[in-house]
Structure formats: structure tokens, C-alpha cells
mmCIF file of C-alpha atoms in Angstrom:
data_model
loop_
_atom_site.group_PDB
_atom_site.id
_atom_site.type_symbol
_atom_site.label_atom_id
_atom_site.label_comp_id
_atom_site.label_asym_id
_atom_site.label_seq_id
_atom_site.Cartn_x
_atom_site.Cartn_y
_atom_site.Cartn_z
ATOM 1 C CA MET A 1 16.406 -0.396 25.022
ATOM 2 C CA PHE A 2 18.077 1.871 27.554
ATOM 3 C CA PRO A 3 21.544 0.808 28.803
ATOM 4 C CA ALA A 4 21.717 -1.191 32.020
ATOM 5 C CA HIS A 5 23.518 1.595 33.864
ATOM 6 C CA ARG A 6 21.893 5.030 34.043
ATOM 7 C CA ARG A 7 24.621 7.198 35.510
ATOM 8 C CA ARG A 8 25.523 8.593 32.062
ATOM 9 C CA PRO A 9 22.588 8.159 29.674
ATOM 10 C CA THR A 10 23.553 8.148 25.994
ATOM 11 C CA ALA A 11 22.428 10.828 23.553
ATOM 12 C CA ALA A 12 20.189 8.253 21.891
ATOM 13 C CA ALA A 13 18.524 7.423 25.210
ATOM 14 C CA ALA A 14 17.923 11.100 25.908
ATOM 15 C CA LEU A 15 16.358 11.613 22.489
ATOM 16 C CA LEU A 16 14.133 8.572 22.898
ATOM 17 C CA ALA A 17 13.002 9.761 26.304
ATOM 18 C CA ALA A 18 12.159 13.156 24.826
ATOM 19 C CA ALA A 19 10.179 11.489 22.051
ATOM 20 C CA LEU A 20 8.220 9.445 24.554
ATOM 21 C CA LEU A 21 7.414 12.525 26.600
ATOM 22 C CA ALA A 22 6.292 14.365 23.482
ATOM 23 C CA GLY A 23 4.054 11.474 22.501
ATOM 24 C CA CYS A 24 2.442 11.047 25.896
ATOM 25 C CA GLY A 25 2.143 14.716 26.798
ATOM 26 C CA GLY A 26 -0.886 16.935 26.485
ATOM 27 C CA SER A 27 -4.362 16.698 27.876
ATOM 28 C CA GLY A 28 -5.472 13.795 25.698
ATOM 29 C CA ASP A 29 -7.879 16.016 23.733
ATOM 30 C CA ALA A 30 -8.450 15.489 20.022
ATOM 31 C CA LYS A 31 -5.994 18.277 19.372
ATOM 32 C CA GLY A 32 -2.512 18.472 20.760
ATOM 33 C CA GLY A 33 0.957 19.684 19.892
ATOM 34 C CA GLY A 34 1.244 22.984 18.044
ATOM 35 C CA GLY A 35 -0.941 24.499 15.358
ATOM 36 C CA GLY A 36 -3.938 22.226 15.894
ATOM 37 C CA GLU A 37 -1.997 19.025 15.359
ATOM 38 C CA PRO A 38 -3.693 15.887 16.738
ATOM 39 C CA ALA A 39 -2.466 14.493 20.033
ATOM 40 C CA LEU A 40 -0.235 11.469 19.701
ATOM 41 C CA GLY A 41 -1.013 8.211 21.406
ATOM 42 C CA PRO A 42 1.740 6.005 22.843
ATOM 43 C CA VAL A 43 5.035 6.373 20.974
ATOM 44 C CA ALA A 44 6.821 3.044 20.633
ATOM 45 C CA VAL A 45 10.616 2.993 20.763
ATOM 46 C CA ASN A 46 12.068 1.891 17.415
ATOM 47 C CA PRO A 47 9.202 -0.464 16.592
ATOM 48 C CA ALA A 48 9.637 -3.146 13.958
ATOM 49 C CA THR A 49 7.477 -2.163 10.984
ATOM 50 C CA ALA A 50 5.672 -5.512 11.171
ATOM 51 C CA SER A 51 4.372 -4.496 14.606
ATOM 52 C CA ILE A 52 2.943 -1.141 13.465
ATOM 53 C CA SER A 53 -0.857 -1.016 13.444
ATOM 54 C CA LEU A 54 -2.657 1.888 11.780
ATOM 55 C CA PRO A 55 -6.414 2.613 11.655
ATOM 56 C CA MET A 56 -6.633 2.124 7.873
ATOM 57 C CA ASP A 57 -5.209 -1.393 8.218
ATOM 58 C CA ALA A 58 -8.713 -2.530 9.177
ATOM 59 C CA TYR A 59 -9.893 -1.653 5.670
ATOM 60 C CA THR A 60 -6.891 -3.009 3.771
ATOM 61 C CA ASP A 61 -6.562 -6.517 2.371
ATOM 62 C CA SER A 62 -3.734 -8.635 3.690
ATOM 63 C CA ASP A 63 -1.369 -10.292 1.213
ATOM 64 C CA ALA A 64 -3.352 -13.516 1.498
ATOM 65 C CA GLU A 65 -6.643 -11.674 0.914
ATOM 66 C CA ARG A 66 -5.211 -9.883 -2.122
ATOM 67 C CA GLU A 67 -4.229 -13.217 -3.602
ATOM 68 C CA ARG A 68 -7.720 -14.553 -2.887
ATOM 69 C CA MET A 69 -9.341 -11.536 -4.540
ATOM 70 C CA GLY A 70 -7.059 -11.810 -7.561
ATOM 71 C CA ASP A 71 -8.059 -15.451 -7.935
ATOM 72 C CA ALA A 72 -11.738 -14.494 -7.607
ATOM 73 C CA GLN A 73 -11.433 -11.873 -10.338
ATOM 74 C CA ARG A 74 -9.749 -14.399 -12.631
ATOM 75 C CA ARG A 75 -12.564 -16.872 -12.009
ATOM 76 C CA LEU A 76 -15.237 -14.255 -12.768
ATOM 77 C CA THR A 77 -13.426 -13.364 -15.983
ATOM 78 C CA ALA A 78 -13.235 -17.041 -16.953
ATOM 79 C CA GLN A 79 -16.967 -17.473 -16.258
ATOM 80 C CA CYS A 80 -17.694 -14.536 -18.531
ATOM 81 C CA MET A 81 -15.521 -15.991 -21.307
ATOM 82 C CA SER A 82 -17.269 -19.353 -21.019
ATOM 83 C CA ARG A 83 -20.603 -17.673 -21.873
ATOM 84 C CA TYR A 84 -19.150 -17.063 -25.334
ATOM 85 C CA GLY A 85 -17.760 -20.574 -25.656
ATOM 86 C CA PHE A 86 -14.154 -19.764 -24.813
ATOM 87 C CA SER A 87 -12.081 -21.683 -22.313
ATOM 88 C CA TYR A 88 -9.816 -19.108 -20.746
ATOM 89 C CA GLU A 89 -7.462 -19.227 -17.794
ATOM 90 C CA GLN A 90 -5.800 -15.948 -16.912
ATOM 91 C CA PRO A 91 -2.247 -16.363 -15.544
ATOM 92 C CA ALA A 92 -1.980 -15.831 -11.805
ATOM 93 C CA GLY A 93 0.366 -13.196 -10.443
ATOM 94 C CA PRO A 94 3.331 -14.117 -8.234
ATOM 95 C CA ALA A 95 2.495 -15.440 -4.775
ATOM 96 C CA THR A 96 3.301 -13.094 -1.919
ATOM 97 C CA GLY A 97 4.069 -15.730 0.679
ATOM 98 C CA GLY A 98 0.882 -15.399 2.709
ATOM 99 C CA ALA A 99 -0.140 -13.319 5.687
ATOM 100 C CA SER A 100 2.309 -15.012 8.067
ATOM 101 C CA LYS A 101 5.216 -13.268 6.313
ATOM 102 C CA GLU A 102 3.439 -9.993 5.750
ATOM 103 C CA ASP A 103 4.893 -6.640 6.718
ATOM 104 C CA ARG A 104 2.582 -4.147 5.062
ATOM 105 C CA HIS A 105 4.475 -1.119 6.409
ATOM 106 C CA GLN A 106 7.952 -2.411 5.577
ATOM 107 C CA ASN A 107 8.850 0.430 3.198
ATOM 108 C CA LEU A 108 6.739 3.204 4.689
ATOM 109 C CA TYR A 109 9.663 5.082 6.228
ATOM 110 C CA GLY A 110 12.476 3.961 3.959
ATOM 111 C CA VAL A 111 14.971 1.302 5.019
ATOM 112 C CA VAL A 112 14.586 0.686 8.759
ATOM 113 C CA ASP A 113 15.807 -2.862 9.388
ATOM 114 C CA PRO A 114 19.507 -3.033 10.386
ATOM 115 C CA ALA A 115 19.993 -6.542 8.996
ATOM 116 C CA TYR A 116 18.453 -5.646 5.632
ATOM 117 C CA ALA A 117 20.501 -2.440 5.371
ATOM 118 C CA ALA A 118 23.743 -4.300 6.140
ATOM 119 C CA ALA A 119 23.002 -6.997 3.582
ATOM 120 C CA TYR A 120 21.269 -5.183 0.728
ATOM 121 C CA GLY A 121 21.555 -1.426 1.214
ATOM 122 C CA TYR A 122 18.665 0.179 -0.646
ATOM 123 C CA ALA A 123 18.156 -2.579 -3.217
ATOM 124 C CA PRO A 124 14.390 -3.101 -3.611
ATOM 125 C CA ASP A 125 13.039 -6.608 -3.036
ATOM 126 C CA ALA A 126 16.544 -7.963 -2.481
ATOM 127 C CA GLY A 127 16.777 -11.495 -1.131
ATOM 128 C CA ARG A 128 13.386 -12.423 -2.574
ATOM 129 C CA PRO A 129 13.274 -14.787 -5.536
ATOM 130 C CA ARG A 130 11.700 -13.300 -8.633
ATOM 131 C CA ALA A 131 8.724 -15.294 -9.823
ATOM 132 C CA PRO A 132 8.898 -16.168 -13.525
ATOM 133 C CA ARG A 133 6.526 -14.155 -15.678
ATOM 134 C CA PRO A 134 3.606 -16.394 -16.689
ATOM 135 C CA PRO A 135 3.132 -16.966 -20.423
ATOM 136 C CA VAL A 136 0.496 -14.832 -22.131
ATOM 137 C CA PRO A 137 -2.396 -16.996 -23.414
ATOM 138 C CA GLN A 138 -2.764 -17.091 -27.186
ATOM 139 C CA LEU A 139 -6.211 -15.821 -28.182
ATOM 140 C CA SER A 140 -8.213 -15.896 -31.366
ATOM 141 C CA ASP A 141 -9.494 -12.558 -32.640
ATOM 142 C CA SER A 142 -12.978 -13.347 -31.360
ATOM 143 C CA ALA A 143 -11.716 -14.387 -27.917
ATOM 144 C CA SER A 144 -9.573 -11.258 -27.725
ATOM 145 C CA THR A 145 -12.599 -9.100 -28.556
ATOM 146 C CA VAL A 146 -14.620 -10.721 -25.793
ATOM 147 C CA LEU A 147 -11.821 -10.489 -23.254
ATOM 148 C CA PHE A 148 -10.797 -6.886 -23.859
ATOM 149 C CA GLY A 149 -13.970 -5.347 -25.294
ATOM 150 C CA GLN A 150 -12.106 -4.196 -28.398
ATOM 151 C CA ARG A 151 -11.484 -5.759 -31.770
ATOM 152 C CA PRO A 152 -7.810 -6.569 -32.492
ATOM 153 C CA GLY A 153 -6.259 -3.818 -34.559
ATOM 154 C CA ASP A 154 -8.557 -1.080 -33.284
ATOM 155 C CA LYS A 155 -6.568 1.982 -32.329
ATOM 156 C CA GLY A 156 -6.597 3.443 -28.834
ATOM 157 C CA LYS A 157 -7.561 1.871 -25.549
ATOM 158 C CA ALA A 158 -10.799 0.013 -25.084
ATOM 159 C CA ASP A 159 -13.558 1.962 -23.360
ATOM 160 C CA PRO A 160 -13.866 0.436 -19.873
ATOM 161 C CA GLY A 161 -17.540 1.331 -19.866
ATOM 162 C CA PRO A 162 -19.673 2.168 -16.829
ATOM 163 C CA ALA A 163 -18.159 2.291 -13.374
ATOM 164 C CA SER A 164 -20.499 -0.332 -11.883
ATOM 165 C CA ASP A 165 -21.843 -3.702 -12.983
ATOM 166 C CA GLU A 166 -25.370 -2.444 -12.289
ATOM 167 C CA GLU A 167 -24.942 0.260 -14.940
ATOM 168 C CA ALA A 168 -23.045 -2.045 -17.315
ATOM 169 C CA GLN A 169 -26.019 -4.391 -17.507
ATOM 170 C CA LYS A 170 -27.935 -1.558 -19.239
ATOM 171 C CA THR A 171 -25.115 -0.456 -21.541
ATOM 172 C CA ASP A 172 -24.717 -1.390 -25.191
ATOM 173 C CA SER A 173 -21.035 -1.966 -25.939
ATOM 174 C CA GLY A 174 -21.622 -1.948 -29.680
ATOM 175 C CA LEU A 175 -19.793 -5.263 -30.066
ATOM 176 C CA THR A 176 -21.169 -8.745 -30.645
ATOM 177 C CA VAL A 177 -19.457 -12.127 -30.893
ATOM 178 C CA GLY A 178 -21.389 -15.270 -31.795
ATOM 179 C CA GLY A 179 -24.634 -13.316 -31.727
ATOM 180 C CA GLN A 180 -24.075 -12.174 -28.139
ATOM 181 C CA GLN A 181 -23.322 -8.645 -27.012
ATOM 182 C CA VAL A 182 -19.862 -8.249 -25.521
ATOM 183 C CA PRO A 183 -19.871 -6.582 -22.082
ATOM 184 C CA ALA A 184 -18.562 -3.025 -21.981
ATOM 185 C CA GLY A 185 -14.808 -3.239 -21.484
ATOM 186 C CA GLY A 186 -14.889 -6.967 -22.178
ATOM 187 C CA CYS A 187 -14.892 -9.876 -19.760
ATOM 188 C CA GLN A 188 -11.770 -8.573 -18.077
ATOM 189 C CA ARG A 189 -13.588 -5.412 -17.031
ATOM 190 C CA GLU A 190 -16.748 -7.334 -16.171
ATOM 191 C CA GLY A 191 -14.795 -9.527 -13.756
ATOM 192 C CA TYR A 192 -13.502 -6.418 -12.029
ATOM 193 C CA ARG A 193 -16.929 -4.756 -11.803
ATOM 194 C CA LYS A 194 -18.681 -7.823 -10.421
ATOM 195 C CA LEU A 195 -16.125 -8.078 -7.652
ATOM 196 C CA TYR A 196 -15.303 -4.463 -6.830
ATOM 197 C CA ALA A 197 -18.159 -2.359 -8.196
ATOM 198 C CA PRO A 198 -21.391 -4.371 -8.359
ATOM 199 C CA SER A 199 -23.713 -1.397 -7.706
ATOM 200 C CA LYS A 200 -23.859 2.366 -8.192
ATOM 201 C CA ASP A 201 -23.111 2.996 -4.515
ATOM 202 C CA SER A 202 -19.897 0.937 -4.568
ATOM 203 C CA VAL A 203 -17.136 2.870 -2.840
ATOM 204 C CA ASP A 204 -14.047 3.366 -4.986
ATOM 205 C CA LEU A 205 -11.504 0.618 -4.339
ATOM 206 C CA LEU A 206 -8.790 3.251 -3.784
ATOM 207 C CA PHE A 207 -10.787 5.275 -1.245
ATOM 208 C CA THR A 208 -8.979 3.978 1.841
ATOM 209 C CA PHE A 209 -5.635 4.120 0.040
ATOM 210 C CA GLY A 210 -6.324 7.792 -0.601
ATOM 211 C CA LEU A 211 -7.057 8.429 3.071
ATOM 212 C CA ALA A 212 -3.885 6.604 4.120
ATOM 213 C CA SER A 213 -1.849 8.623 1.616
ATOM 214 C CA GLU A 214 -3.321 11.878 2.878
ATOM 215 C CA ALA A 215 -2.557 10.915 6.479
ATOM 216 C CA HIS A 216 1.003 10.029 5.506
ATOM 217 C CA THR A 217 1.509 13.430 3.894
ATOM 218 C CA ARG A 218 0.029 15.253 6.882
ATOM 219 C CA ALA A 219 2.206 13.272 9.275
ATOM 220 C CA GLN A 220 5.326 14.060 7.273
ATOM 221 C CA GLU A 221 4.476 17.771 7.584
ATOM 222 C CA ASP A 222 3.715 17.498 11.319
ATOM 223 C CA SER A 223 6.026 19.619 13.507
ATOM 224 C CA ARG A 224 6.902 16.683 15.775
ATOM 225 C CA VAL A 225 7.852 14.488 12.824
ATOM 226 C CA GLY A 226 9.713 17.434 11.354
ATOM 227 C CA ALA A 227 11.752 17.724 14.546
ATOM 228 C CA VAL A 228 12.945 14.107 14.411
ATOM 229 C CA LEU A 229 13.569 14.347 10.665
ATOM 230 C CA LYS A 230 15.844 17.315 11.367
ATOM 231 C CA LYS A 231 17.735 15.309 14.004
ATOM 232 C CA TRP A 232 18.001 12.373 11.610
ATOM 233 C CA SER A 233 19.316 14.691 8.879
ATOM 234 C CA ASP A 234 21.879 16.168 11.276
ATOM 235 C CA CYS A 235 22.989 12.667 12.243
ATOM 236 C CA MET A 236 23.460 11.761 8.580
ATOM 237 C CA ALA A 237 25.406 14.968 7.960
ATOM 238 C CA LYS A 238 27.779 14.209 10.822
ATOM 239 C CA ALA A 239 28.534 10.895 9.117
ATOM 240 C CA GLY A 240 29.399 12.709 5.895
ATOM 241 C CA TYR A 241 26.050 12.326 4.156
ATOM 242 C CA SER A 242 24.841 15.914 4.078
ATOM 243 C CA GLY A 243 21.980 17.446 2.134
ATOM 244 C CA VAL A 244 19.338 14.783 2.806
ATOM 245 C CA THR A 245 16.232 15.927 4.646
ATOM 246 C CA SER A 246 13.945 12.981 3.967
ATOM 247 C CA PRO A 247 14.498 9.207 3.887
ATOM 248 C CA TYR A 248 12.864 9.164 0.465
ATOM 249 C CA GLU A 249 15.574 11.258 -1.194
ATOM 250 C CA VAL A 250 18.702 9.477 0.061
ATOM 251 C CA VAL A 251 19.251 7.308 -3.022
ATOM 252 C CA GLU A 252 18.819 10.198 -5.460
ATOM 253 C CA LYS A 253 20.685 12.910 -3.558
ATOM 254 C CA LEU A 254 23.635 10.686 -2.698
ATOM 255 C CA GLY A 255 23.888 9.260 -6.212
ATOM 256 C CA LEU A 256 23.152 5.642 -5.327
ATOM 257 C CA GLY A 257 20.654 4.967 -8.079
ATOM 258 C CA SER A 258 23.008 2.974 -10.308
ATOM 259 C CA ASP A 259 24.072 0.573 -7.551
ATOM 260 C CA GLN A 260 21.527 0.518 -4.746
ATOM 261 C CA GLY A 261 22.934 -2.698 -3.313
ATOM 262 C CA GLY A 262 26.640 -1.890 -3.629
ATOM 263 C CA ALA A 263 29.206 -1.329 -0.906
ATOM 264 C CA ARG A 264 28.629 2.430 -0.656
ATOM 265 C CA ALA A 265 24.864 1.980 -0.603
ATOM 266 C CA VAL A 266 25.215 -0.561 2.206
ATOM 267 C CA ALA A 267 27.396 1.853 4.189
ATOM 268 C CA VAL A 268 24.882 4.695 3.743
ATOM 269 C CA ALA A 269 21.875 2.496 4.518
ATOM 270 C CA THR A 270 23.529 1.154 7.659
ATOM 271 C CA LYS A 271 24.104 4.682 8.921
ATOM 272 C CA ASP A 272 20.631 5.747 7.769
ATOM 273 C CA VAL A 273 19.029 3.040 9.922
ATOM 274 C CA ALA A 274 21.314 3.816 12.872
ATOM 275 C CA CYS A 275 20.338 7.498 12.741
ATOM 276 C CA LYS A 276 16.646 6.626 12.526
ATOM 277 C CA ARG A 277 16.986 4.459 15.619
ATOM 278 C CA GLU A 278 18.986 7.131 17.453
ATOM 279 C CA VAL A 279 16.151 9.667 17.116
ATOM 280 C CA ASN A 280 13.276 7.133 17.136
ATOM 281 C CA LEU A 281 12.081 8.370 13.765
ATOM 282 C CA VAL A 282 9.867 5.359 13.058
ATOM 283 C CA GLY A 283 8.229 5.465 16.491
ATOM 284 C CA VAL A 284 7.336 9.159 16.313
ATOM 285 C CA TRP A 285 6.319 9.105 12.653
ATOM 286 C CA ALA A 286 4.123 6.013 13.076
ATOM 287 C CA ALA A 287 2.398 7.595 16.091
ATOM 288 C CA ALA A 288 1.713 10.747 14.079
ATOM 289 C CA GLU A 289 0.487 8.725 11.111
ATOM 290 C CA ALA A 290 -1.905 6.815 13.349
ATOM 291 C CA ALA A 291 -3.209 10.091 14.791
ATOM 292 C CA TYR A 292 -3.935 11.590 11.373
ATOM 293 C CA GLN A 293 -5.523 8.371 10.132
ATOM 294 C CA LYS A 294 -7.780 8.416 13.190
ATOM 295 C CA VAL A 295 -8.862 11.982 12.397
ATOM 296 C CA LEU A 296 -9.647 11.071 8.783
ATOM 297 C CA ALA A 297 -11.432 7.884 9.822
ATOM 298 C CA GLU A 298 -13.724 9.914 12.054
ATOM 299 C CA GLU A 299 -14.373 12.460 9.292
ATOM 300 C CA HIS A 300 -15.302 9.705 6.800
ATOM 301 C CA ALA A 301 -16.904 7.236 9.205
ATOM 302 C CA GLU A 302 -20.087 6.797 7.135
ATOM 303 C CA THR A 303 -18.237 6.038 3.886
ATOM 304 C CA LEU A 304 -15.809 3.738 5.674
ATOM 305 C CA ALA A 305 -18.701 1.787 7.192
ATOM 306 C CA LEU A 306 -20.144 1.295 3.702
ATOM 307 C CA TYR A 307 -16.710 0.365 2.360
ATOM 308 C CA LYS A 308 -16.263 -2.256 5.095
ATOM 309 C CA MET A 309 -19.691 -3.768 4.380
ATOM 310 C CA GLN A 310 -18.878 -3.981 0.671
ATOM 311 C CA ARG A 311 -15.417 -5.391 1.374
ATOM 312 C CA ASP A 312 -16.977 -8.133 3.523
ATOM 313 C CA ALA A 313 -19.342 -8.917 0.624
ATOM 314 C CA ARG A 314 -16.371 -9.160 -1.751
ATOM 315 C CA LEU A 315 -14.596 -11.604 0.520
ATOM 316 C CA LYS A 316 -17.766 -13.660 0.798
ATOM 317 C CA LEU A 317 -18.160 -13.722 -2.986
ATOM 318 C CA ALA A 318 -14.512 -14.715 -3.397
ATOM 319 C CA ALA A 319 -14.998 -17.598 -0.964
ATOM 320 C CA SER A 320 -18.018 -18.837 -2.937
ATOM 321 C CA LEU A 321 -16.004 -19.042 -6.144
ATOM 322 C CA VAL A 322 -13.432 -21.527 -4.825
#
């Protein structure tokens, strides 16, 4: 927020105002800025990462949905195992806490929360209890063959088989247990295919992740993001932390890897966050990321429509397995 009095605006306020003008300027065409860069929409001032909304979010499972899909895949795997007479319950992964606590963009721009930086520095997942690793089920050789699609003792990784369940139904795995042919890649792979790749036209599960990653890279190389990164770097240098040009290299370049939650790491992280807020790095970068995601979403609209339809079908299948 700007200070109550405006007779002598702070340097931070001036930088934020400049960022807002840069974000709202232009004619509103598909292209804006320099070198054919897309026009930015509204640029929020130091937004909390939980409030950031990006176009690809519409195609991404929430934490709660990921848990639901993981449970569905385990159930499909168990159903497959039961066809061969095996009772099998795959251990569930750690719970994420549900959608109400979700912040899917929490680490997108490095450490950005002042309270987290002051308490934990750069320590990953600090303050969150580690879930105990579930015990690995003990399997007979026959059950292991059915589950993994490979006989125990065979060298190398099991062949996962066809990409889709439609193709797998016509594929001979070359393995039988109890007189029945084992699915290619075993029941574990079958559970995945039935959920994520039932037919030949199934869009790769990582398709939208790839688009989001490409947009992130383009945004990082955008001249307007580059300008605020330079200001952030200068701010860090003035505090004695020189040589860092990206939030992703702070730990390595400043030698914090061995103690990411120690006193020095906390001091650096606190200044890191303060500099980001001074130049509105998160606001500008998130606006640029949204702009590039929008461009890619328009370029791949047909595939994304198919992906969304298939994702809806997955969620429906998962609901039916409860």
C-alpha cells in the first residue's frame, strides 16, 4: 500500500506506480511492450501467491482433486489385481491438506512471503509435518508379476506397454499368471491407463504442464520482467548480496545449500522478499506469465478443449469408484 502522506513518495511507491503504468499501458492489442511481447493485463501490487490466477489453472487439478485421482488409480489397480485372485491395497501418499489450504503458486517466484522468510529462510516445506512413509506391501512372486508386469529377478525395467488402454487391450504382454494374461506393464500400469489414457486420442497428462512451463520461461525472458529482476538484483547487491540475477540461484550463489533454514539464510531470505516487494516483482512477473499462458491457450485451444473434456471424464470415473 502507498503511505498515507504523499508529499514525499518512497522509492518503493514510485517503482510500484511505474510497474502499474507499464502493465496498464498500450492499446490493449494482443501485442504490446517491445519486440512483439504480449500486452499485460492488470498488474497487482505485491499479490499473495494464493491469490494469483493463471489461465492454465483451469486445466490443473487442485490438491484435493489430485488426492481423489490418486485414490482412483489405486482402486483401479486393486480391481485389476483382484481379477488374478490377489487382495492388494496400495499405500496412499501423504495427504496435502485439501483445497482450502492450497497455494499452487507458492514457490513459483522463490520465497515471497515475509513471515515464511523470517521463520524458515529458504528451507523447503518447513513448518509442515512429514508424513510417515507407508510400509511397502509384501508380495508373492506371482502377485509381483501381476502388479509390475515383470517377473521378480528379471533385469531391466518392465516394459510399460502401449500408451493407451485401448491399445493395451490388443497387446500380448507375453506373461501369464494362473492361466490369465498379465496386462502390459502390469496392473499398476493398467490402473494408470484406464484413468489417464483410456483411448488413442487421450491427451498427454503433462500437456498443460508443458504449456505452463513454456509460458514461465517466456515470461522470465520478457523485457518487463527482466527490468524488475534487474532492480531486484540491484536491491540485493546494495544489501551485500551481489551476483544474484534470479531468485532461483540465491541459495546456490550465496552458499546457503548446507543450511537453508539457518540464521544467514533467514537474513538473506528476509531481504530477498523485501526487495521483491520493493520492485513488485511478483505482480509484474505474474501478469507477464498470465499473458503468455493466454497466448499459448489460444494457440492450442482445440487440444485444450479435448484435454478438459477428458479431465472431466476422469473426475467422473474417480467419483464412481468411491
